[in-house]
Tab-separated table of C-alpha atoms in Angstrom:
chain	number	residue	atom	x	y	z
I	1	UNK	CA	-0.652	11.094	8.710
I	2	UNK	CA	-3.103	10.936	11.882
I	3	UNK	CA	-0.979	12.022	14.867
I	4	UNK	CA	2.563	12.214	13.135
I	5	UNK	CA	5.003	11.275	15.269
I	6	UNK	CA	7.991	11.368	13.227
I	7	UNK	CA	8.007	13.506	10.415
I	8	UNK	CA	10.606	12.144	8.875
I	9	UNK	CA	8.862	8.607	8.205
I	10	UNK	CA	6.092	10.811	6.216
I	11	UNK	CA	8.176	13.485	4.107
I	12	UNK	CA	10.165	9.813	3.264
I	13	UNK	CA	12.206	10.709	0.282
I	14	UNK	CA	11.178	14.319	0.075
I	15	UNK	CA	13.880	16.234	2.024
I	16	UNK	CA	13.885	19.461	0.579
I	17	UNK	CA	12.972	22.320	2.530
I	18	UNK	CA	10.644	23.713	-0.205
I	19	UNK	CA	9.131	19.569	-0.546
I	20	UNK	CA	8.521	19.540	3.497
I	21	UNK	CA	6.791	23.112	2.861
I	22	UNK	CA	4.465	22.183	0.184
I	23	UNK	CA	3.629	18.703	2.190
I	24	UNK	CA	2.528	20.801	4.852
I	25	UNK	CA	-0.828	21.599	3.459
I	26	UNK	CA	-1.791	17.913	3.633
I	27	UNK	CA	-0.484	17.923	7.411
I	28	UNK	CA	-2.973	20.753	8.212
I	29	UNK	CA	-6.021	19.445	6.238
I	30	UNK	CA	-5.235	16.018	8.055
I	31	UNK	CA	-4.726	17.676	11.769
I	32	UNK	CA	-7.971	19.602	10.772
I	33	UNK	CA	-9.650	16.568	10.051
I	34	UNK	CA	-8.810	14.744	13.268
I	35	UNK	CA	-10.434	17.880	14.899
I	36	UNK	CA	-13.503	17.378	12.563
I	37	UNK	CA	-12.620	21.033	12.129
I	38	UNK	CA	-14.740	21.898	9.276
I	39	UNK	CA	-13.082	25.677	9.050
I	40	UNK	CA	-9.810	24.101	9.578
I	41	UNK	CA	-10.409	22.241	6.168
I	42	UNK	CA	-11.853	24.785	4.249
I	43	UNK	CA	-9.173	26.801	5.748
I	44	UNK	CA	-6.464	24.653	3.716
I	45	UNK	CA	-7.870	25.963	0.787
I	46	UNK	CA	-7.094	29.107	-1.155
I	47	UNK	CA	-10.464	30.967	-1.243
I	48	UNK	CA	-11.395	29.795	-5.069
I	49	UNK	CA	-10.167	26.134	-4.074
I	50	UNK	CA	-11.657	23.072	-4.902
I	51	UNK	CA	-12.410	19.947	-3.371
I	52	UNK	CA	-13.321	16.674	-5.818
I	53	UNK	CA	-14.390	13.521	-4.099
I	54	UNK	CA	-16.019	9.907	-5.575
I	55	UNK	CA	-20.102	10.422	-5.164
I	56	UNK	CA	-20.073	13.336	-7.444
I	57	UNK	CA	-19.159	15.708	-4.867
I	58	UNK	CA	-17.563	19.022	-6.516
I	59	UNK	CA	-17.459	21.986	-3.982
I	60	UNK	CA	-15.879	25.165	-5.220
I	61	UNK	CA	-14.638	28.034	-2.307
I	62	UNK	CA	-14.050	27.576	1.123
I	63	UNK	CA	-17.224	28.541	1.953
I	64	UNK	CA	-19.099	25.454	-0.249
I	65	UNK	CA	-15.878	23.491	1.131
I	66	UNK	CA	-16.844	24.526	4.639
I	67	UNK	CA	-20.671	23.767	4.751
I	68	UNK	CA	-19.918	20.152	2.836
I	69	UNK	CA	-17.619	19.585	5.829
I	70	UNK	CA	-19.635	20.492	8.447
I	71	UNK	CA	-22.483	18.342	7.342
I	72	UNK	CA	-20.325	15.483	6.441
I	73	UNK	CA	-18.516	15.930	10.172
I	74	UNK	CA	-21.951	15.979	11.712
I	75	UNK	CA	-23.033	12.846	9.512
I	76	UNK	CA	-21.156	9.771	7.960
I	77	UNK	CA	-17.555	11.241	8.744
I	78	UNK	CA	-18.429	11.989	12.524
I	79	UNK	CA	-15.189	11.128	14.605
I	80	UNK	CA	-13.634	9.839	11.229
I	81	UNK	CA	-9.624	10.729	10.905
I	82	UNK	CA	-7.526	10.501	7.492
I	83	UNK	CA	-4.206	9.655	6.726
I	84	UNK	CA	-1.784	9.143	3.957
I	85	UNK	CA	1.919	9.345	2.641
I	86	UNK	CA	3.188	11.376	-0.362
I	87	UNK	CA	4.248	9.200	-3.408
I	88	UNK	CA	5.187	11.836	-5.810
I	89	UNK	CA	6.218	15.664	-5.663
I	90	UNK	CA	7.028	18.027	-8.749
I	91	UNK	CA	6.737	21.197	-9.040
I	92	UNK	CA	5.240	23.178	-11.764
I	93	UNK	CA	6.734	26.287	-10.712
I	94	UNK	CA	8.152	28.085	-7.538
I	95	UNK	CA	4.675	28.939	-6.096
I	96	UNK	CA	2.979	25.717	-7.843
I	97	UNK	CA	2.951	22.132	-7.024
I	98	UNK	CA	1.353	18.798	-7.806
I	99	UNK	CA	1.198	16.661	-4.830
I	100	UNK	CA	0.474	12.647	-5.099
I	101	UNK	CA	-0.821	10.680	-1.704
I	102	UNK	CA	-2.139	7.359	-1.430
I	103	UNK	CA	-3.756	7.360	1.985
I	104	UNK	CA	-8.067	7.567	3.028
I	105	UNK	CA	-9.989	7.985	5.936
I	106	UNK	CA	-9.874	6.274	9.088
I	107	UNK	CA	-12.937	4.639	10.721
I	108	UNK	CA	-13.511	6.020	14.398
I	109	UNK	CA	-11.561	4.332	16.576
I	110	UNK	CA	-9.617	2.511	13.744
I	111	UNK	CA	-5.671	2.734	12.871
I	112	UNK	CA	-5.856	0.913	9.477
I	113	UNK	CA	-7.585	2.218	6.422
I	114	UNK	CA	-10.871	-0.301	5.402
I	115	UNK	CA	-9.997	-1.430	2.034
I	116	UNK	CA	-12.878	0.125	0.474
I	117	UNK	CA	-12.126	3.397	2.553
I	118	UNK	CA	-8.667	3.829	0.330
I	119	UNK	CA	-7.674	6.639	-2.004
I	120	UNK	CA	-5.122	8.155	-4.322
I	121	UNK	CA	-5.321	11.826	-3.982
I	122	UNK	CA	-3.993	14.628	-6.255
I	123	UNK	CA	-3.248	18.170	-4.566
I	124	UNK	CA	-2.585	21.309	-6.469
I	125	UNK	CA	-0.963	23.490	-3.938
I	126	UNK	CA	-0.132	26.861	-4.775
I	127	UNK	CA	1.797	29.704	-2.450
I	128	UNK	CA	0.303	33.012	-2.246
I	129	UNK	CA	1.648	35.617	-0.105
I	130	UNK	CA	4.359	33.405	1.571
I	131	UNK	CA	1.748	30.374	2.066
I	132	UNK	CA	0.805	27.083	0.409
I	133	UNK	CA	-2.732	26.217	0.205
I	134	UNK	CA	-4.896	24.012	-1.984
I	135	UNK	CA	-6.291	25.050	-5.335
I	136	UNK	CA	-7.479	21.712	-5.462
I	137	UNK	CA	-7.996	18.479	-4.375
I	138	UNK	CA	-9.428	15.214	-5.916
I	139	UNK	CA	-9.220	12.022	-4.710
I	140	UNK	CA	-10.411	8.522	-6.220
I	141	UNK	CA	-10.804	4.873	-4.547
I	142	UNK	CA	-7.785	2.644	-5.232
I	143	UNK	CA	-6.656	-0.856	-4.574
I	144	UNK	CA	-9.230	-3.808	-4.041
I	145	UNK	CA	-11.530	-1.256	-2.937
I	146	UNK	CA	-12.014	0.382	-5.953
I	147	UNK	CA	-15.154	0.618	-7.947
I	148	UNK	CA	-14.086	1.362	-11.850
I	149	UNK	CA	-13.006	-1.718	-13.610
I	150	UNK	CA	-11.184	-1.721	-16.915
């Protein structure tokens, strides 16, 4: 999901028009990202959103969203990109849905994701006033990289 070149290789099995819509709003937050656009982020969010992430990070608003971004952007995600695929799509409603990508970020300069940099992400998109944004976002490490053992 860095620089998608062909669209159709990311929406994969999820053809519908109202799938490619809601799959959008990881497109942004990812185009955003390469930018290490902190607005652009917080911008993906609807203005009570919020954003979940491993190190007990829980930001709540854009505006929270925005200032975690810009320090993280100016800090240990400086020229960092992110990418992912969506493994699952339902939707709770017409203006609701649950979003499923395993993806994580991308060291600068790097294509592949480190395996400790991986992640399985939920997205609760929502559509107000014609467009989909994040209500909220959580993501946790998966594969080899992951930290909770059972």
């Amino acid at each position: 999901m860095t620089a998608i070149a062909n669209l159709d290789a990311y929406y994969g099995e999820f053809t519908s028009e109202q799938e490619k819509d809601v799959l959008s709003v990881p497109l942004r937050l990812v185009a955003a990202w390469a930018r290490n656009d902190a607005e652009g982020v917080a911008d993906s969010f609807t203005e009570d959103g919020i954003l979940i992430l491993p190190g007990d990070v829980l930001k709540r608003g854009r505006e929270e969203i925005r200032v975690f971004m810009a320090a993280a952007y100016a800090g240990p995600f400086k020229g960092t990109g992110v990418t992912g695929a969506p493994v699952d799509v339902r939707f709770a409603s017409d203006d609701v849905a649950l979003i499923r990508t395993h993806g994580g970020i991308l060291a600068p300069g790097e294509t592949e994701i480190a395996e400790e940099l991986a992640v399985r992400s939920t997205w609760v998109v929502v559509r107000t006033d014609g467009e989909w944004r994040l209500a909220a976002y959580q993501n946790s490490p998966r594969g080899a990289g992951a930290t909770l053992r059972w």
